[in-house]
Coordinates of C-alpha atoms in Angstrom, one line a residue:
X1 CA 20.3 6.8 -26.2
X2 CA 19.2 5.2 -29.4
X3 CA 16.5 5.9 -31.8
X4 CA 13.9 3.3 -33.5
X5 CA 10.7 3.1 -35.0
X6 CA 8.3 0.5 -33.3
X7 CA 5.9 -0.7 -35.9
X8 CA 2.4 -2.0 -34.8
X9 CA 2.2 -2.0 -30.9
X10 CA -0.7 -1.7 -28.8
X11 CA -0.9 0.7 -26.4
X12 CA -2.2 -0.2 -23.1
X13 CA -4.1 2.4 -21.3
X14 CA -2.4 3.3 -17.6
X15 CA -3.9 5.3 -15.1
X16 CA -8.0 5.9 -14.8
X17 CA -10.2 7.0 -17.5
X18 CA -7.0 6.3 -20.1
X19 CA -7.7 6.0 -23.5
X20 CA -5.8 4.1 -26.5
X21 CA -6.4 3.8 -30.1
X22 CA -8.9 1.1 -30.8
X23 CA -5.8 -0.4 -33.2
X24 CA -2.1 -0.9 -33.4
X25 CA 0.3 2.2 -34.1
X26 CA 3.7 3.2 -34.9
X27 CA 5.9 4.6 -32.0
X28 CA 9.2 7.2 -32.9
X29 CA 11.9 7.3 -30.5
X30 CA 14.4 9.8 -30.7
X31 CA 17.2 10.7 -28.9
X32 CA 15.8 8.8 -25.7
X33 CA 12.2 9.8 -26.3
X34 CA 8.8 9.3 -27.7
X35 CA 8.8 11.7 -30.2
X36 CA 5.8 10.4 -32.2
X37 CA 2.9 8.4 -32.1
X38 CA 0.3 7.1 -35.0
X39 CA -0.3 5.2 -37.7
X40 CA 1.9 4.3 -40.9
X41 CA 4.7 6.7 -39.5
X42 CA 7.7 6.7 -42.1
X43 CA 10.7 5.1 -41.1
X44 CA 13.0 8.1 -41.5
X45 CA 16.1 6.1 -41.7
X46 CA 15.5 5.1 -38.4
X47 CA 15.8 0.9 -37.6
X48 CA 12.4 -0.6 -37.3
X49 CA 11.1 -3.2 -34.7
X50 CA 8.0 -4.9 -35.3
X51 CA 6.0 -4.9 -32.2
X52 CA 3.3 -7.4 -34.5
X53 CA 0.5 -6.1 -32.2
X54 CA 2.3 -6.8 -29.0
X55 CA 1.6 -4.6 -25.7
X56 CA 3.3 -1.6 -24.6
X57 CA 3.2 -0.2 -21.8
X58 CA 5.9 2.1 -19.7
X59 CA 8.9 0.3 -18.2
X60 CA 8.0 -1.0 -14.8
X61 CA 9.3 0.0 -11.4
X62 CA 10.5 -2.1 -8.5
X63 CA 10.4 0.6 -5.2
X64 CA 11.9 -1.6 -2.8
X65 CA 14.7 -3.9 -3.5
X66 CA 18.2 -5.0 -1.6
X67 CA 19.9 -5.4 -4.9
X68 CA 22.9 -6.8 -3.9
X69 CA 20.3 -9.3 -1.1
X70 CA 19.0 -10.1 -4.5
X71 CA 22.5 -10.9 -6.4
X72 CA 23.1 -13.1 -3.2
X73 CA 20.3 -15.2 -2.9
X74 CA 20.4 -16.6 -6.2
X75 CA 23.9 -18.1 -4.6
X76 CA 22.0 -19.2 -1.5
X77 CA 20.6 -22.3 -0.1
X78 CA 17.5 -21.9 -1.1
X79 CA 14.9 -22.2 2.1
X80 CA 11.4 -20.5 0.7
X81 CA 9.4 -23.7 0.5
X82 CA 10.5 -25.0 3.7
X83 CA 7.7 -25.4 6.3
X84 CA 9.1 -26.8 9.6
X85 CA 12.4 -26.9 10.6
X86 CA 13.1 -30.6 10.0
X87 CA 12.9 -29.3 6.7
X88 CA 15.2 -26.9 6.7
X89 CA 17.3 -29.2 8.7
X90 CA 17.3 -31.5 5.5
X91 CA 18.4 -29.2 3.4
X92 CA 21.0 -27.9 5.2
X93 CA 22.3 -31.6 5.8
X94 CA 22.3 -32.3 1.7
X95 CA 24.1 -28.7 1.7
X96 CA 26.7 -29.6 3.9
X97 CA 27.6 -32.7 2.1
X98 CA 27.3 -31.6 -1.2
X99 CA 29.8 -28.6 -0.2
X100 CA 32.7 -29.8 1.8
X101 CA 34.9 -27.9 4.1
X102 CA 32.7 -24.8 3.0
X103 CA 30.4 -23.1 5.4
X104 CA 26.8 -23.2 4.2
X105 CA 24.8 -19.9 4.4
X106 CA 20.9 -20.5 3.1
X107 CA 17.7 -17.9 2.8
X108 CA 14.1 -17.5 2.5
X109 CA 12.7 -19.8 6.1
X110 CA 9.6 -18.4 8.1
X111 CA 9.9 -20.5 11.8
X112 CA 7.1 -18.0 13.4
X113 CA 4.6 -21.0 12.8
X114 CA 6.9 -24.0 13.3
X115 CA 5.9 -26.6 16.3
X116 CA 10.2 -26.9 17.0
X117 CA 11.8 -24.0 17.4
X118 CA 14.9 -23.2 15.6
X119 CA 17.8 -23.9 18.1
X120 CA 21.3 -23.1 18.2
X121 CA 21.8 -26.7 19.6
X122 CA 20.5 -28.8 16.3
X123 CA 22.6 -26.6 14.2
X124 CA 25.6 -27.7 16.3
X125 CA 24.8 -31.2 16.6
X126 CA 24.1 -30.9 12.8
X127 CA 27.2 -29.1 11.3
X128 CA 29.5 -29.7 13.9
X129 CA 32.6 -27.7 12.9
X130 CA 30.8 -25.8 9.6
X131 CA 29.9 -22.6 9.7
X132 CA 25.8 -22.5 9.3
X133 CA 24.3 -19.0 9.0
X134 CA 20.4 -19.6 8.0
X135 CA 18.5 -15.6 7.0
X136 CA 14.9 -15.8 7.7
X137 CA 13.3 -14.6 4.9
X138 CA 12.0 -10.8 6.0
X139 CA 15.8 -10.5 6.7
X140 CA 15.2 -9.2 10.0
X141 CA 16.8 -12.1 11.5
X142 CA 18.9 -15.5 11.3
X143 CA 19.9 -18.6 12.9
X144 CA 23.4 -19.3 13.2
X145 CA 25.1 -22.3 15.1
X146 CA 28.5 -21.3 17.4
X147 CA 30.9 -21.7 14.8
X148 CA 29.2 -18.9 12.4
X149 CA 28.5 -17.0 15.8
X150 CA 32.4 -17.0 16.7
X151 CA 33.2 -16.2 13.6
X152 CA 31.2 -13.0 13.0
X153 CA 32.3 -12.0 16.5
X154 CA 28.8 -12.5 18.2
X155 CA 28.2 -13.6 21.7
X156 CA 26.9 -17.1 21.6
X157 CA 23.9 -17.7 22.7
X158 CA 20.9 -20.4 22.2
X159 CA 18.3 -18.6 19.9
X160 CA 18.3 -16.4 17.1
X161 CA 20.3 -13.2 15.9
X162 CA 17.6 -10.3 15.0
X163 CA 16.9 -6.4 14.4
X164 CA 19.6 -3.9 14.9
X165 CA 22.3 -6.8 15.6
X166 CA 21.7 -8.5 12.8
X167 CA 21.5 -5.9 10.4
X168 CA 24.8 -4.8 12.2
X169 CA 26.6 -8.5 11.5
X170 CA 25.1 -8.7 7.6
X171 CA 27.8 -6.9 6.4
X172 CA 30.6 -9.2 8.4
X173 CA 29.3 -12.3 6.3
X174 CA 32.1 -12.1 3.6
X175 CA 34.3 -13.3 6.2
X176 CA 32.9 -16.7 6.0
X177 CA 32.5 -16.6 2.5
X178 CA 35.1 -14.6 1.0
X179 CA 33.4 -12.7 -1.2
X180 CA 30.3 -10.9 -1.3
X181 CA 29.0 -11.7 -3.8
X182 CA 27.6 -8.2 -5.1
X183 CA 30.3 -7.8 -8.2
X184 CA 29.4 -6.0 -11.1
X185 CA 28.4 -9.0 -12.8
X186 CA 26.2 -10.3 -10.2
X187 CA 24.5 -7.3 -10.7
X188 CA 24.1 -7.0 -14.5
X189 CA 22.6 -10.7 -13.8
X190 CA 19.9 -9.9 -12.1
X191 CA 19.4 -6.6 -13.9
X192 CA 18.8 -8.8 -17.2
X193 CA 16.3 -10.8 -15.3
X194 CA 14.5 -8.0 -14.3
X195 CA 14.4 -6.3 -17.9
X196 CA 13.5 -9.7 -18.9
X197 CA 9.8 -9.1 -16.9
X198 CA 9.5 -5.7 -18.4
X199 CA 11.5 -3.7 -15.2
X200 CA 13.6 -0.3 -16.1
X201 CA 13.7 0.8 -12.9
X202 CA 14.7 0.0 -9.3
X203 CA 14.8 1.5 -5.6
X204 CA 17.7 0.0 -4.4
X205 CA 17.7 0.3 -0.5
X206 CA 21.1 -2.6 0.2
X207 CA 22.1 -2.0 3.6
X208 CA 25.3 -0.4 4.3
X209 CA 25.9 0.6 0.6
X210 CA 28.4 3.0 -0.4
X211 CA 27.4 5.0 -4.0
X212 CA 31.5 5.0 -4.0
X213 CA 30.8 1.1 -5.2
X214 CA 28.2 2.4 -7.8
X215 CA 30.9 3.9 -11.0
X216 CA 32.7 0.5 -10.6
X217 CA 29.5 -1.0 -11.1
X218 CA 28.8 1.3 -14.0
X219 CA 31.7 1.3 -15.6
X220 CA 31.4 -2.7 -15.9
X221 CA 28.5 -2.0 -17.2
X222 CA 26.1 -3.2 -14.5
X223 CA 24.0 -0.3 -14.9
X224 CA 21.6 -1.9 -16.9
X225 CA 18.6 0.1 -15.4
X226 CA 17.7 3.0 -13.7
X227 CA 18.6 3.0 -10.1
X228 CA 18.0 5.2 -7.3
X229 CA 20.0 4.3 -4.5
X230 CA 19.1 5.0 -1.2
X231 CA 21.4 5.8 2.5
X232 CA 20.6 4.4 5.9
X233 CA 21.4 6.9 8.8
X234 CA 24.9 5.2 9.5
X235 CA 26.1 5.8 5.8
X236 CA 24.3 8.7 5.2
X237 CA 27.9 10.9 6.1
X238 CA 29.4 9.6 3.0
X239 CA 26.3 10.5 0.6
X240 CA 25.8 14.4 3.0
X241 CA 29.9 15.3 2.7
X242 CA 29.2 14.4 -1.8
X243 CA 26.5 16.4 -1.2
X244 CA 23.9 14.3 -2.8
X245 CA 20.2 15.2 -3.3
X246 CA 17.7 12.9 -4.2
X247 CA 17.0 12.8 -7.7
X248 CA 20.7 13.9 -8.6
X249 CA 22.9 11.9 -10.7
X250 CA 25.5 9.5 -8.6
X251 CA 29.1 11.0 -9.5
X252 CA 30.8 9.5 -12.7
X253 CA 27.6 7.2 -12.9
X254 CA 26.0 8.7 -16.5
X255 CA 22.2 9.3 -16.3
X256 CA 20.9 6.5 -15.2
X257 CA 22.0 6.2 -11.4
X258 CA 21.1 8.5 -9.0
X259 CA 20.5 9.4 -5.2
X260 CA 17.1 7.8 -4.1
X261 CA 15.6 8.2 -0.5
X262 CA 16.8 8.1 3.4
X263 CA 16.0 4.8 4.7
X264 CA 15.0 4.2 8.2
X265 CA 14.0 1.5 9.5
X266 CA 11.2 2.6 12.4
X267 CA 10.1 -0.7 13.4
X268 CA 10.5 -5.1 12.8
X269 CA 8.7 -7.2 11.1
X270 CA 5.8 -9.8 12.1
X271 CA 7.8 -13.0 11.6
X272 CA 10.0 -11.6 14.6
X273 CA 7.3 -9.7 16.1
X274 CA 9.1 -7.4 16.5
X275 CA 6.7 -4.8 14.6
X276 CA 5.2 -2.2 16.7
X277 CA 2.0 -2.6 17.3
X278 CA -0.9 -0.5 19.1
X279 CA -2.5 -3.7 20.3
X280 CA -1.1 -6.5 21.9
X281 CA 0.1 -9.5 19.8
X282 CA -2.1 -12.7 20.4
X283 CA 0.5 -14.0 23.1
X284 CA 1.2 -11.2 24.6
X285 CA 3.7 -7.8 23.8
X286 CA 3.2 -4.7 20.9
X287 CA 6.5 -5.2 18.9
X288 CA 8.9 -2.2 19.7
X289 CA 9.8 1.1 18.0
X290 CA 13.5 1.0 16.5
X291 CA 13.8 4.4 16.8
X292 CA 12.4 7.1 19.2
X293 CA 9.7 9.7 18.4
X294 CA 12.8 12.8 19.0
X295 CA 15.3 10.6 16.9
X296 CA 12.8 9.8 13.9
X297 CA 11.9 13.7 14.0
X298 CA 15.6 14.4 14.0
X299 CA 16.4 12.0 11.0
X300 CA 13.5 13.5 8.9
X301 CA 14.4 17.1 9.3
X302 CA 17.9 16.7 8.4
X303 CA 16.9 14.6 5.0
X304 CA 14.5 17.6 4.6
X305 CA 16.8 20.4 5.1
X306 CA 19.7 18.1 2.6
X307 CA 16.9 17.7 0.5
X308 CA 16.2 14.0 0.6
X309 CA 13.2 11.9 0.2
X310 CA 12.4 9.7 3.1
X311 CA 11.3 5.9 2.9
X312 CA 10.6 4.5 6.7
X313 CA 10.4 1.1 7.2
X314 CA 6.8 0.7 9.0
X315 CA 5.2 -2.8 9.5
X316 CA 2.6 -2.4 12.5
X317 CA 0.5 0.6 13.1
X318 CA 2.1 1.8 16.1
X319 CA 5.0 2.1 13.6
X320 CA 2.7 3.8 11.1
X321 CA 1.2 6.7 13.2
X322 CA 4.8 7.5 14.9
X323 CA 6.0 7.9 11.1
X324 CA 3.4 10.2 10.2
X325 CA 3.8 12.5 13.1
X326 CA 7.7 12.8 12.0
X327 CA 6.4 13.3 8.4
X328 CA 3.9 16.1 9.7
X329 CA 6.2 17.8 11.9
X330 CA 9.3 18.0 9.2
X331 CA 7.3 18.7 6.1
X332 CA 9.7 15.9 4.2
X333 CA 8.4 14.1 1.2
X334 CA 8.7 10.6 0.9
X335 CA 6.9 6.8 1.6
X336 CA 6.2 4.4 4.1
X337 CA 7.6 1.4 3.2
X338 CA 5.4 -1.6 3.8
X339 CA 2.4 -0.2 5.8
X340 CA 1.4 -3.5 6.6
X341 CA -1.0 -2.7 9.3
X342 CA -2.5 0.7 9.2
X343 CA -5.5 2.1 11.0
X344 CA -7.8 3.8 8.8
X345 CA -7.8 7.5 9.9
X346 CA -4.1 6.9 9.2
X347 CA -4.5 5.8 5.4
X348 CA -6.5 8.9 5.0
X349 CA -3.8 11.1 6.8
X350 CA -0.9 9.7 4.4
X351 CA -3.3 11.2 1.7
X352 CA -3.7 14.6 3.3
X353 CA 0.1 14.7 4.1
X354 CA 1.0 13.6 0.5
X355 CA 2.8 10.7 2.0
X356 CA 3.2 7.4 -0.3
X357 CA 2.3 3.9 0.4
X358 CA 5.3 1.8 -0.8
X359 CA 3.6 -2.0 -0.5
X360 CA 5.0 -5.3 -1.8
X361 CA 1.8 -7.4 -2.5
X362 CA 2.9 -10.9 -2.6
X363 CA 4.4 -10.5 1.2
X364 CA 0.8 -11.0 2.0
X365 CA 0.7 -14.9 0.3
X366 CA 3.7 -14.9 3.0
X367 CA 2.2 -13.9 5.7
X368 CA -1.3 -14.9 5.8
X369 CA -1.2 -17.9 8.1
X370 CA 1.2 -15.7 10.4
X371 CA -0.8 -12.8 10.8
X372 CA -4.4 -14.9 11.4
X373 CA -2.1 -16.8 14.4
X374 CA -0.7 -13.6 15.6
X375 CA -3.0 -10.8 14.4
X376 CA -6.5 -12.3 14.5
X377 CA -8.3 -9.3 15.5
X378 CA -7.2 -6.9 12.8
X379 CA -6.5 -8.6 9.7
X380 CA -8.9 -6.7 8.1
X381 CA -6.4 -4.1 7.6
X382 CA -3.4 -5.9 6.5
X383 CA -2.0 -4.5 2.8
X384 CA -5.2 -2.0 3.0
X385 CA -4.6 -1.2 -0.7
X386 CA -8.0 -0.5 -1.2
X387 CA -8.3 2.0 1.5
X388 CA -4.9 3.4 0.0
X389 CA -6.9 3.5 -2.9
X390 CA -10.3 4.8 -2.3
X391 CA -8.3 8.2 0.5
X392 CA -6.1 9.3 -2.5
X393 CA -3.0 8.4 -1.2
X394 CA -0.3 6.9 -4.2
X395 CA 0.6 3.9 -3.8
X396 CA 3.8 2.5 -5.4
X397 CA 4.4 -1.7 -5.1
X398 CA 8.0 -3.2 -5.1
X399 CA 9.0 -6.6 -3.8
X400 CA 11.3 -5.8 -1.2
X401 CA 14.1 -8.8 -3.4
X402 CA 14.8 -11.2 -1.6
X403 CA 12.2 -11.1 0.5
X404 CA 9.7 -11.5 -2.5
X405 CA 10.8 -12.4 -6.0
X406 CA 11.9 -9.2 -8.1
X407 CA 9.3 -9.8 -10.1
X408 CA 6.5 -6.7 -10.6
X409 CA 3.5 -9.4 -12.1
X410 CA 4.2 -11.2 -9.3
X411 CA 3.0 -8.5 -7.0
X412 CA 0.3 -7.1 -9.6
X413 CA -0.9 -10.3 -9.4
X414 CA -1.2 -10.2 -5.2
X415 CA -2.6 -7.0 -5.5
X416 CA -5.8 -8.3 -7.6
X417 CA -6.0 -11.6 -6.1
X418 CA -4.6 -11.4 -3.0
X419 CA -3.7 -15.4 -2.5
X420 CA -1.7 -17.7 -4.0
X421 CA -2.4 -19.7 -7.3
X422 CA -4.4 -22.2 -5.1
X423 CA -5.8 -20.4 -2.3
X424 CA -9.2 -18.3 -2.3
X425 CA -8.8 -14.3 -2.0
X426 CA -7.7 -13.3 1.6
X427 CA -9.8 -10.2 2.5
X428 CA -10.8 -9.1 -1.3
X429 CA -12.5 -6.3 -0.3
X430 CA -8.7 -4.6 0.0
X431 CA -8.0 -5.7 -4.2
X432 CA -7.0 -3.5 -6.7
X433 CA -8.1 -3.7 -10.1
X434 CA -5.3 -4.6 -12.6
X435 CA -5.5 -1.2 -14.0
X436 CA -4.7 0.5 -11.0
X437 CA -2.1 -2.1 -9.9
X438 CA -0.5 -1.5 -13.6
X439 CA -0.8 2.1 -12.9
X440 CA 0.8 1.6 -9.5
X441 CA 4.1 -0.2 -11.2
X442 CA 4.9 2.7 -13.6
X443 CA 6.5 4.9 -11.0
X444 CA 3.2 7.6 -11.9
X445 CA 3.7 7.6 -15.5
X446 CA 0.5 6.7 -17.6
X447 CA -0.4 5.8 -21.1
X448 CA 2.9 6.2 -23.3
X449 CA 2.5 9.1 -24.9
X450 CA 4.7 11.8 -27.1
X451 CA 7.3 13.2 -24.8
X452 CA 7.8 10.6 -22.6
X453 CA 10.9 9.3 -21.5
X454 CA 11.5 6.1 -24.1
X455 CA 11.8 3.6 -21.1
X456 CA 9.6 0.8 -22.8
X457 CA 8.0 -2.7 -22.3
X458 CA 6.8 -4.7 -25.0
X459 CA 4.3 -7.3 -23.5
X460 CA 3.7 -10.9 -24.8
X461 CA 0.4 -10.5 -23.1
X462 CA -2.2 -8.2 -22.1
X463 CA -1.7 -7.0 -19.2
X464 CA -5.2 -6.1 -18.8
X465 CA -7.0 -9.2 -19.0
X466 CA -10.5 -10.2 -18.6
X467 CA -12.3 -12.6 -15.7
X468 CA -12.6 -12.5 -11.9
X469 CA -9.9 -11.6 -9.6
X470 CA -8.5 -15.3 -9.8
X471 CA -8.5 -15.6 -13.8
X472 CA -6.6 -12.4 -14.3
X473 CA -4.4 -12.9 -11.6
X474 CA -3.0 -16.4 -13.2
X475 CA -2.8 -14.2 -16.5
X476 CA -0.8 -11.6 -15.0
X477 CA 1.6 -13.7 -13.4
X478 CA 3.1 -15.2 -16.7
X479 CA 3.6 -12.3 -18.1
X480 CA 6.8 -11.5 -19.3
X481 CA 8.3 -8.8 -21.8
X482 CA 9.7 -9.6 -25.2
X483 CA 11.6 -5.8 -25.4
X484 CA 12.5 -3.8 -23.0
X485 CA 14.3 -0.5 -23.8
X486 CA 15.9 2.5 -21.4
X487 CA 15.9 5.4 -22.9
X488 CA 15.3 4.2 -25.8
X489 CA 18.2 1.7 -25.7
X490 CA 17.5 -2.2 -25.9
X491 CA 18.4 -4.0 -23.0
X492 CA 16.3 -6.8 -23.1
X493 CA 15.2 -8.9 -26.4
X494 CA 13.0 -12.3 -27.2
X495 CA 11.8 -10.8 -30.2

């Protein structure tokens, strides 16, 4: 923890009815914390960093991220701006040739609206004797020709890979690679690109994690950030016989790292539709559960009894109301993760069961074409964030990296807008403002104030700016930090 004296920074007001001083002020770190705030402060001995009327604002949050997902895609063929699978098809060709003898393994497609459909067949005919493993980009599933599919010990088959088998196989892909990919330094890469947009903290829900991996990490200094790594029911063994807690430090991982939720994953996604729904789909079939009502009850009590927070994973509404009943019956804390479609009697009985709403904003630029094809009777109350909102329950936005950039002004920016740069707002009645998208970033801290916690962003912007939804949202999404500090040490600097 380091100490400093930040001269002339604005401070951004967080949280409703905040208030700041009309002018810039002086900011006194010590020992990890905000130990003073106002004007002309004396230096003290202490360094000085001239803020030169800059923005400050509390470090941001990411509360859902596959870190090591993350570290991996940047190595990935890239496949997020593909829109039919010829495309994708084109890629993978210039991949193949550009990489000899290696197998190609690519990220980011969407083939729920494609006129083809993705086959095991062209990927044969394509690759021929390559391995080819292609991750859709909600992760839920892939396409993989036979080679990959012998290779990861699956049976072959003509179609794609999804849910519970997939997630099984994700970990067996550093057999074709040979690495992966998740070192240390991987890590500390993309934790200096999140610091770099103003992030000190993350949720990092990887799949099959072990915190065993986490004081190699440290000690390599990949610990950049906070972290608060979460367990899946099949490692959860591992974290129960350490006896972790959530909110306690990992061992021989320093302050920074420590035990975040349970994860469960309750339903699928729409890409796969796979999402449980209480209506039909357009086309027929409501998704299915992942998990029965008696084993989600049964995973909940036992995080509530080791004292764990709960995050499940719950797309459609079907989803949504099964996870509150397991909330209601255990008495657990902890989010739903995604709460894509939600009824509204169940927005307001997340409030009155103090459950959170963990939403990544820019999934909805995603899925908007999807869900008018599949969901055209409801989209209405897709990403409801102003019901969220409005019922008092606490919202929290993440990116769900890869799936969405790790970038927190990306999804401020979705929040406010809701559309991409060059598309009108879909459904604005569900917005936020920016202040309570800000406020929703800041993992529930407001306006920094003496006695916080000296995890700090120092804005090249204001992140409150003026206009309609569309002018602040290309405002917001540029925004980038020139400091960053973690308790009160720097770990990100443009100044």
């Amino acid at each position: 923890m380091s100490d400093l004296l930040l001269r002339r920074a604005r401070l951004v007001p967080v949280g409703p009815g905040a208030a700041v001083p009309p002018g810039p002020v002086d900011v006194r770190v010590v020992d990890g914390r905000v130990r003073e705030v106002g004007e002309g402060l004396r230096a003290e001995g202490l360094p000085e960093v001239a803020a030169d009327g800059r923005w400050l604002v509390p470090g941001l949050w990411d509360q859902h991220v596959h870190l090591g997902q993350w570290a991996l895609a940047a190595q990935r063929l890239d496949l997020t701006t593909t829109r039919s699978r010829q495309e994708v098809l084109d890629q993978v060709a210039e991949r193949l040739d550009a990489v000899a003898g290696l197998p190609v393994v690519g990220w980011g497609h969407r083939p729920a609206t494609w006129s083809e459909p993705p086959t095991t067949q062209v990927l044969d005919e394509l690759a021929g004797d390559r391995a080819v493993v292609l991750i859709a980009g909600d992760g839920h599933h892939a396409w993989l020709n036979r080679v990959a599919m012998r290779a990861l010990s699956l049976a072959e088959r003509e179609g794609m890979v999804s849910e519970g088998e997939w997630f099984a196989t994700y970990p067996r892909l550093v057999r074709l690679v040979g690495t992966d990919g998740t070192s240390p330094e991987a890590y500390l890469h993309v934790m200096r690109e999140a610091a770099a947009r103003g992030v000190t903290g993350l949720v990092d829900l990887e799949f099959d994690q072990s915190f065993s991996a986490w004081p190699a990490r440290v000690e390599a200094g990949a610990a950049l950030l906070r972290v608060r790594v979460g367990a899946y029911v099949d490692t959860l063994d591992e974290f129960s016989a350490a006896g972790m807690q959530t909110g306690q430090p990992l061992p021989e991982c320093g302050d920074l790292v420590t035990m975040g939720p349970l994860k469960i994953i309750s339903d699928g996604s729409l890409n796969t539709r796979t999402a449980w729904c209480c209506r039909e789909y357009a086309g027929g079939g409501h998704g299915a559960a992942n998990i029965s009502a008696s084993g989600l009850h049964w995973a909940l009590d036992h995080a509530r009894r080791s004292n764990l927070d709960v995050a499940v994973h719950a797309i459609g509404d079907a989803a949504v109301w099964q996870a509150l009943d397991a909330f209601e019956a255990t008495g657990v804390r902890g989010s739903v993760e995604h709460a894509q479609l939600v009824r509204r009697e169940d927005s307001r009985r997340m409030a009155q069961l103090g459950v959170r709403a963990s939403v990544q904003p820019a999934h909805l630029i995603d899925d908007r074409l999807l869900t008018e094809t599949i969901w055209p009777d409801r989209t209405e109350r897709c990403f409801a964030l102003r019901w969220f909102v409005d019922d008092g329950v606490e919202v929290v936005l993440g990116s769900d990296a890869p799936v969405a950039p790790l970038d927190p002004w990306l999804a401020i920016a979705a929040a406010v807008h809701r559309g991409a740069p060059d598309e009108d707002a879909w459904h604005p009645e569900q917005h936020l403002s920016v202040a309570e998208a800000l406020a929703a970033s800041t993992d529930g801290r407001g306006t920094v104030a003496v006695g916080d916690v000296a995890d700090l962003a120092l804005l090249d912007t204001d992140p409150l700016p003026a206009g309609d939804p569309v002018e602040q949202a290309k405002v917001l999404r540029a925004v980038r930090s020139d400091a960053t500090w973690v308790a009160g040490d720097l770990v990100h600097s443009a100044l």
